[in-house]
Short mmCIF file of C-alpha atoms and ligand atoms in Angstrom, two decimals:
data_model
loop_
_atom_site.label_atom_id
_atom_site.label_comp_id
_atom_site.label_asym_id
_atom_site.label_seq_id
_atom_site.Cartn_x
_atom_site.Cartn_y
_atom_site.Cartn_z
CA MET A 1 146.31 103.99 26.21
CA GLN A 2 148.08 102.53 23.22
CA ILE A 3 148.79 98.77 22.94
CA ALA A 4 151.03 98.68 19.86
CA SER A 5 148.64 99.94 17.16
CA LEU A 6 145.48 99.30 19.20
CA GLY A 7 144.10 102.34 20.99
CA VAL A 8 142.15 101.80 24.23
CA PRO A 9 140.63 105.20 25.10
CA VAL A 10 139.62 104.22 28.64
CA PRO A 11 142.42 102.15 30.20
CA VAL A 12 140.15 100.19 32.51
CA PHE A 13 139.89 96.49 31.72
CA LEU A 14 137.38 93.89 32.84
CA ALA A 15 139.46 90.92 34.04
CA PRO A 16 138.98 87.60 32.30
CA MET A 17 137.10 85.34 34.72
CA ALA A 18 136.17 81.73 33.99
CA ALA A 19 132.43 81.09 34.20
CA VAL A 20 131.85 84.81 34.69
CA THR A 21 132.97 86.92 31.74
CA ASP A 22 130.66 85.50 29.14
CA LEU A 23 129.12 87.78 26.53
CA PRO A 24 126.16 88.97 28.67
CA PHE A 25 128.46 89.92 31.57
CA ARG A 26 130.99 91.61 29.29
CA THR A 27 128.23 93.53 27.53
CA VAL A 28 126.76 94.90 30.75
CA CYS A 29 130.23 96.02 31.85
CA GLU A 30 130.95 97.61 28.46
CA GLU A 31 127.62 99.43 28.56
CA HIS A 32 128.54 100.84 31.97
CA GLY A 33 131.96 102.06 30.90
CA ALA A 34 134.52 99.22 30.89
CA GLY A 35 137.22 100.23 28.43
CA PHE A 36 138.04 96.76 27.17
CA THR A 37 136.86 93.22 27.89
CA ILE A 38 138.48 89.83 27.35
CA THR A 39 136.95 86.36 27.18
CA GLU A 40 137.61 83.93 29.98
CA PHE A 41 140.67 81.73 29.41
CA LEU A 42 140.08 79.19 26.68
CA SER A 43 142.10 76.01 26.35
CA ALA A 44 144.12 75.97 23.12
CA ASP A 45 143.81 72.17 23.04
CA GLY A 46 140.04 72.44 23.45
CA LEU A 47 139.66 75.12 20.80
CA THR A 48 141.82 73.42 18.20
CA SER A 49 140.18 70.03 18.74
CA GLY A 50 136.83 71.71 18.10
CA ALA A 51 135.40 71.08 21.59
CA GLU A 52 131.99 72.77 21.43
CA ALA A 53 132.13 73.85 25.09
CA MET A 54 135.28 75.81 24.32
CA VAL A 55 134.57 77.06 20.79
CA SER A 56 131.18 78.43 21.87
CA LYS A 57 132.98 80.75 24.31
CA LEU A 58 134.80 82.56 21.50
CA GLU A 59 132.25 85.34 21.58
CA ALA A 60 132.77 88.66 19.82
CA SER A 61 131.60 91.74 21.70
CA LEU A 62 128.33 93.24 20.47
CA ASP A 63 128.03 96.30 18.24
CA GLY A 64 131.52 95.87 16.83
CA ARG A 65 133.24 96.81 20.08
CA ALA A 66 136.90 95.76 20.30
CA PHE A 67 137.54 92.75 22.55
CA GLY A 68 140.28 90.29 23.46
CA VAL A 69 140.45 86.51 23.52
CA GLN A 70 142.49 84.80 26.22
CA ILE A 71 144.03 81.40 25.55
CA PHE A 72 146.12 78.98 27.58
CA GLY A 73 148.30 76.01 26.76
CA ARG A 74 151.96 75.06 26.52
CA ASP A 75 152.47 73.99 22.93
CA SER A 76 153.37 77.00 20.79
CA HIS A 77 151.92 75.52 17.57
CA THR A 78 148.58 74.72 19.19
CA MET A 79 148.56 78.13 20.85
CA ALA A 80 149.21 79.78 17.48
CA ARG A 81 146.31 77.89 15.89
CA ALA A 82 144.02 78.77 18.81
CA ALA A 83 145.05 82.43 18.55
CA MET A 84 144.09 82.43 14.88
CA MET A 85 140.65 81.09 15.79
CA GLY A 86 140.28 84.17 18.00
CA VAL A 87 141.46 86.43 15.20
CA GLU A 88 138.95 84.86 12.79
CA ARG A 89 136.26 85.55 15.36
CA GLY A 90 137.18 89.26 15.25
CA ALA A 91 139.42 89.65 18.30
CA SER A 92 141.42 92.89 18.45
CA LEU A 93 143.87 91.42 20.94
CA ILE A 94 145.14 87.96 21.89
CA ASP A 95 146.02 87.53 25.54
CA ILE A 96 147.99 84.55 26.82
CA ASN A 97 147.23 83.27 30.30
CA MET A 98 150.35 82.65 32.37
CA GLY A 99 148.70 83.32 35.70
CA CYS A 100 146.06 80.68 36.37
CA PRO A 101 146.80 78.97 39.69
CA ALA A 102 144.22 76.16 39.33
CA LYS A 103 145.63 72.67 40.00
CA LYS A 104 144.20 71.16 36.87
CA VAL A 105 145.88 73.91 34.80
CA VAL A 106 149.28 73.95 36.50
CA GLN A 107 149.40 70.15 36.54
CA GLY A 108 149.32 70.40 32.76
CA TRP A 109 152.18 72.91 33.16
CA CYS A 110 150.08 75.77 31.79
CA GLY A 111 148.91 79.02 33.36
CA SER A 112 151.14 80.22 36.21
CA ALA A 113 153.39 77.13 35.88
CA LEU A 114 154.90 78.84 32.84
CA MET A 115 156.44 81.41 35.18
CA LYS A 116 158.92 78.65 36.06
CA GLU A 117 159.79 78.16 32.39
CA PRO A 118 160.57 81.58 30.91
CA ALA A 119 162.20 80.12 27.78
CA LEU A 120 159.10 78.09 26.95
CA ALA A 121 156.90 81.08 27.76
CA GLN A 122 158.93 83.10 25.26
CA ASP A 123 158.54 80.36 22.61
CA ILE A 124 154.79 80.52 23.07
CA VAL A 125 154.71 84.30 22.65
CA ARG A 126 156.96 84.06 19.57
CA GLY A 127 154.84 81.27 18.07
CA VAL A 128 151.61 83.22 18.54
CA ARG A 129 153.18 86.53 17.43
CA ALA A 130 154.46 84.88 14.24
CA VAL A 131 150.97 83.99 12.98
CA VAL A 132 148.74 86.74 14.34
CA PRO A 133 148.40 89.73 11.96
CA ALA A 134 150.77 92.57 12.86
CA HIS A 135 148.01 95.01 13.83
CA ILE A 136 146.69 92.67 16.55
CA PRO A 137 148.69 92.86 19.78
CA VAL A 138 149.71 89.69 21.59
CA THR A 139 149.71 90.29 25.34
CA VAL A 140 150.31 88.24 28.50
CA LYS A 141 148.68 88.19 31.91
CA HIS A 142 150.75 86.68 34.70
CA ARG A 143 151.24 86.75 38.44
CA ALA A 144 153.88 88.21 40.74
CA GLY A 145 155.70 84.87 40.68
CA TRP A 146 155.35 81.24 41.66
CA ASP A 147 155.74 81.82 45.39
CA GLU A 148 157.19 84.47 47.69
CA ARG A 149 160.72 83.15 47.14
CA HIS A 150 160.33 83.44 43.37
CA LEU A 151 158.93 86.90 42.64
CA ASN A 152 160.28 86.89 39.10
CA ALA A 153 157.56 89.01 37.47
CA PRO A 154 159.93 91.83 36.33
CA GLU A 155 162.43 89.50 34.61
CA PHE A 156 159.65 87.30 33.29
CA ALA A 157 157.79 90.28 31.81
CA SER A 158 161.01 91.57 30.21
CA ALA A 159 161.59 88.19 28.57
CA LEU A 160 158.03 88.13 27.24
CA VAL A 161 158.37 91.63 25.80
CA GLU A 162 161.62 90.62 24.13
CA ALA A 163 159.65 87.74 22.55
CA GLY A 164 156.98 90.10 21.21
CA ALA A 165 154.42 90.75 23.96
CA ALA A 166 152.87 94.21 23.51
CA MET A 167 151.33 94.59 26.98
CA ILE A 168 151.73 92.90 30.33
CA THR A 169 149.04 92.52 32.97
CA VAL A 170 150.26 91.58 36.43
CA HIS A 171 148.02 90.16 39.12
CA GLY A 172 150.08 91.04 42.19
CA ARG A 173 149.73 87.67 43.90
CA THR A 174 151.88 84.57 43.65
CA ARG A 175 150.59 81.24 42.43
CA ALA A 176 151.06 79.92 45.98
CA GLN A 177 148.75 82.62 47.32
CA GLY A 178 145.90 81.68 45.01
CA PHE A 179 143.38 84.37 45.92
CA SER A 180 144.41 84.75 49.57
CA GLY A 181 146.33 87.59 51.15
CA GLN A 182 146.70 90.86 49.31
CA ALA A 183 147.97 91.82 45.90
CA ASP A 184 151.56 93.10 46.11
CA LEU A 185 151.65 96.48 44.39
CA GLU A 186 155.43 96.76 44.78
CA VAL A 187 155.97 93.86 42.33
CA ILE A 188 153.73 95.56 39.78
CA ARG A 189 155.75 98.75 40.25
CA ARG A 190 158.95 96.82 39.56
CA VAL A 191 157.45 95.37 36.38
CA ARG A 192 156.53 98.88 35.23
CA GLN A 193 160.09 100.02 35.87
CA ALA A 194 161.62 97.03 34.10
CA LEU A 195 159.79 97.52 30.79
CA PRO A 196 160.17 100.16 28.09
CA SER A 197 157.62 102.95 28.42
CA THR A 198 156.10 101.97 25.05
CA ILE A 199 154.85 98.71 26.59
CA PRO A 200 151.79 99.33 28.77
CA VAL A 201 151.56 97.58 32.12
CA VAL A 202 148.15 96.84 33.58
CA GLY A 203 147.88 96.49 37.34
CA ASN A 204 145.48 93.94 38.75
CA GLY A 205 144.39 92.71 42.14
CA ASP A 206 141.92 93.82 44.81
CA VAL A 207 140.77 97.04 43.14
CA VAL A 208 137.17 97.35 44.33
CA ASP A 209 136.69 101.09 44.79
CA LEU A 210 138.01 104.44 43.62
CA ASP A 211 140.57 104.65 46.44
CA GLY A 212 141.90 101.23 45.45
CA TYR A 213 142.10 102.37 41.83
CA ARG A 214 144.05 105.51 42.78
CA ARG A 215 146.37 103.46 45.01
CA MET A 216 147.07 101.01 42.17
CA ARG A 217 147.89 103.84 39.76
CA ASP A 218 149.90 105.91 42.24
CA VAL A 219 151.98 103.14 43.81
CA THR A 220 152.73 101.13 40.68
CA GLY A 221 152.75 103.80 37.95
CA CYS A 222 150.76 101.33 35.83
CA ASP A 223 149.17 102.51 32.59
CA GLY A 224 145.87 100.74 33.05
CA VAL A 225 143.95 98.86 35.74
CA MET A 226 142.09 95.56 35.48
CA ILE A 227 139.01 94.92 37.60
CA GLY A 228 137.81 91.40 38.40
CA ARG A 229 135.73 90.58 41.45
CA GLY A 230 134.94 94.23 42.07
CA ALA A 231 132.74 94.15 38.96
CA LEU A 232 130.52 91.26 40.07
CA GLY A 233 127.03 92.71 40.30
CA ASN A 234 128.66 96.14 40.25
CA PRO A 235 129.04 97.37 36.68
CA TRP A 236 128.63 100.89 38.12
CA PHE A 237 132.23 100.72 39.27
CA PHE A 238 133.15 101.22 35.59
CA ARG A 239 130.82 104.21 35.41
CA SER A 240 132.61 105.78 38.39
CA LEU A 241 136.04 105.02 36.93
CA ARG A 242 135.10 106.49 33.58
CA ALA A 243 133.86 109.65 35.31
CA LEU A 244 137.07 109.90 37.33
CA LEU A 245 139.20 109.55 34.19
CA GLY A 246 137.07 112.12 32.39
CA GLY A 247 137.50 114.61 35.25
CA GLU A 248 133.80 114.39 36.12
CA ARG A 249 132.00 113.98 39.43
CA ASP A 250 131.58 110.37 40.62
CA PRO A 251 127.93 109.39 39.98
CA GLY A 252 128.32 107.04 42.97
CA ALA A 253 126.27 104.00 43.87
CA PRO A 254 123.32 103.09 41.63
CA SER A 255 119.76 103.95 42.50
CA LEU A 256 117.39 101.01 43.03
CA GLU A 257 115.89 101.75 39.63
CA GLU A 258 119.32 101.52 38.02
CA ARG A 259 119.93 98.21 39.80
CA ARG A 260 116.59 96.87 38.52
CA GLN A 261 117.39 98.00 34.99
CA ALA A 262 120.88 96.50 35.00
CA PHE A 263 119.53 93.19 36.30
CA ARG A 264 116.81 93.17 33.62
CA ARG A 265 119.33 94.00 30.93
CA HIS A 266 121.67 91.25 32.11
CA VAL A 267 118.89 88.68 32.19
CA THR A 268 117.65 89.74 28.74
CA LEU A 269 121.16 89.30 27.39
CA ILE A 270 121.35 85.85 28.98
CA GLY A 271 118.04 84.99 27.31
CA ASN A 272 119.28 86.20 23.93
CA LEU A 273 122.87 85.05 24.00
CA ALA A 274 123.48 82.20 26.43
CA GLN A 275 122.95 78.58 25.48
CA PRO A 276 119.44 77.57 26.60
CA LYS A 277 120.82 74.80 28.82
CA ARG A 278 122.79 77.47 30.71
CA HIS A 279 119.89 79.87 31.28
CA VAL A 280 118.89 78.78 34.78
CA THR A 281 122.48 78.70 36.03
CA GLU A 282 123.35 82.07 34.53
CA VAL A 283 120.18 83.78 35.79
CA ARG A 284 120.88 82.38 39.27
CA LYS A 285 124.36 83.88 39.18
CA ALA A 286 123.00 87.26 38.12
CA CYS A 287 120.46 87.08 40.98
CA ALA A 288 123.27 86.41 43.44
CA TRP A 289 125.49 89.23 42.15
CA TYR A 290 122.88 91.98 41.96
CA SER A 291 121.28 91.11 45.32
CA ARG A 292 124.55 91.37 47.23
CA ASN A 293 124.23 93.80 50.14
CA GLN A 294 120.53 94.35 49.38
CA ALA A 295 117.59 93.90 51.77
CA ASN A 296 116.66 90.22 52.31
CA GLY A 297 119.34 89.26 49.80
CA ALA A 298 120.38 86.08 51.63
CA ALA A 299 116.82 84.71 51.77
CA PHE A 300 116.32 85.59 48.10
CA ARG A 301 119.52 83.80 47.09
CA ASN A 302 118.53 80.74 49.10
CA ALA A 303 115.20 80.57 47.29
CA VAL A 304 116.81 81.17 43.90
CA PHE A 305 119.29 78.34 44.27
CA LYS A 306 116.45 75.90 44.97
CA THR A 307 114.50 76.87 41.86
CA LYS A 308 115.14 74.90 38.69
CA ASP A 309 112.25 76.21 36.60
CA LEU A 310 113.23 79.25 34.51
CA PRO A 311 109.83 81.07 34.42
CA VAL A 312 109.42 80.58 38.20
CA LEU A 313 112.97 81.81 38.75
CA LEU A 314 112.47 84.92 36.61
CA GLU A 315 109.17 85.71 38.30
CA ALA A 316 110.77 85.44 41.76
CA ALA A 317 113.72 87.55 40.65
CA HIS A 318 111.66 90.36 39.17
CA THR A 319 109.38 90.36 42.21
CA TYR A 320 112.43 90.66 44.46
CA PHE A 321 114.17 93.44 42.52
CA ASP A 322 110.92 95.34 41.84
CA GLY A 323 110.15 95.18 45.57
CA LEU A 324 113.49 96.63 46.71
CA ARG A 325 112.95 99.87 48.62
C1 LIG B 1 135.92 83.29 39.23
C2 LIG B 1 137.26 83.73 38.68
C3 LIG B 1 137.69 83.25 37.47
C4 LIG B 1 138.92 83.67 36.93
N1 LIG B 1 139.28 83.25 35.69
C5 LIG B 1 140.39 83.79 35.10
C6 LIG B 1 140.70 83.52 33.73
O1 LIG B 1 139.96 82.82 33.02
N2 LIG B 1 141.82 84.09 33.21
C7 LIG B 1 142.65 84.90 33.96
O2 LIG B 1 143.65 85.39 33.45
N3 LIG B 1 142.37 85.15 35.26
C8 LIG B 1 141.27 84.65 35.81
N4 LIG B 1 140.92 85.01 37.08
C9 LIG B 1 141.78 85.99 37.80
C10 LIG B 1 141.26 87.41 37.54
O3 LIG B 1 141.38 87.75 36.18
C11 LIG B 1 142.07 88.43 38.37
O4 LIG B 1 143.42 88.33 38.01
C12 LIG B 1 141.94 88.17 39.88
O5 LIG B 1 140.60 87.91 40.25
C13 LIG B 1 142.46 89.38 40.68
O6 LIG B 1 141.73 90.54 40.35
P1 LIG B 1 140.52 91.10 41.31
O7 LIG B 1 141.09 91.21 42.69
O8 LIG B 1 140.17 92.41 40.69
O9 LIG B 1 139.43 90.08 41.25
C14 LIG B 1 139.74 84.58 37.65
C15 LIG B 1 139.30 85.04 38.90
C16 LIG B 1 138.08 84.65 39.41
C17 LIG B 1 137.62 85.20 40.73
#
């Protein structure tokens, strides 16, 4: 798939997810076949004011792999400056968040609230496009609309493309839906139809297995698919998708040994890359993700969330995963 001058050989994206898609998580997904990963959304105000909590999340993918940085805000100058911070960090793509439904974001009139202000949304894209080097695409991720009476994704996407957006990702839910109900594939199809064929459209929402992937592609005609919650503790989904796209047999669910190895790899990456004060929290999350649907998983997770001591936590985790039969 081609996003302006950026080639993405495997059009399967890991969705940006706050407090999830940090560098360890992205790396594990990339190593299992994700075609492209993007940071979680980063506040342009936070980045440009030098807030350490925000700046530290501008993490380049390992081994020189291409990656994207997602930013949010409503002031085009601040957004442009934040975008340049991503570029300086090595980003191959700048994505603008116009889909976040969270109260604290929409109350600041950012995220999905911008779907009610297409002219301002266009200004933001133009402002960012004007400063980012020409070879780096500026893209937008948005929702189906604000609510079911305002499903303006096709017109909104067209306006963004006119302003310079090189790719549109649509999460097929409205802001009012939050994460409830089901993603509406018909709206994504209409976005695909509304845009020139040179602008890739990425379909997003509820793709958790190969059938869901095929449905997303077939119903919407989208050029790429973005996977969010379906990747939690399941990086093997990317392996299956890569095999499908390469015309190979689906390697299927991981063996227990593969699960152990992925957990160990994830925890090692946390140890090497996460801020020390985050280690316990991040290891706990990894424990929860990789133990989902496994024997005695609930009891293990209960124990893990009571443990504050990192060595004790790691010992318990390795004992659990090593003991899985
Ligand atoms: C925990 C969590 C955090 C999220 N954070 C972001 C974010 O930072 N930026 C963004 O564009 N979307 C964010 N999303 C939305 C996802 O990118 C995606 O659009 C949504 O989860 C639907 O895809 P899925 O059904 O494959 O999970 C988040 C979703 C979850 C569950």
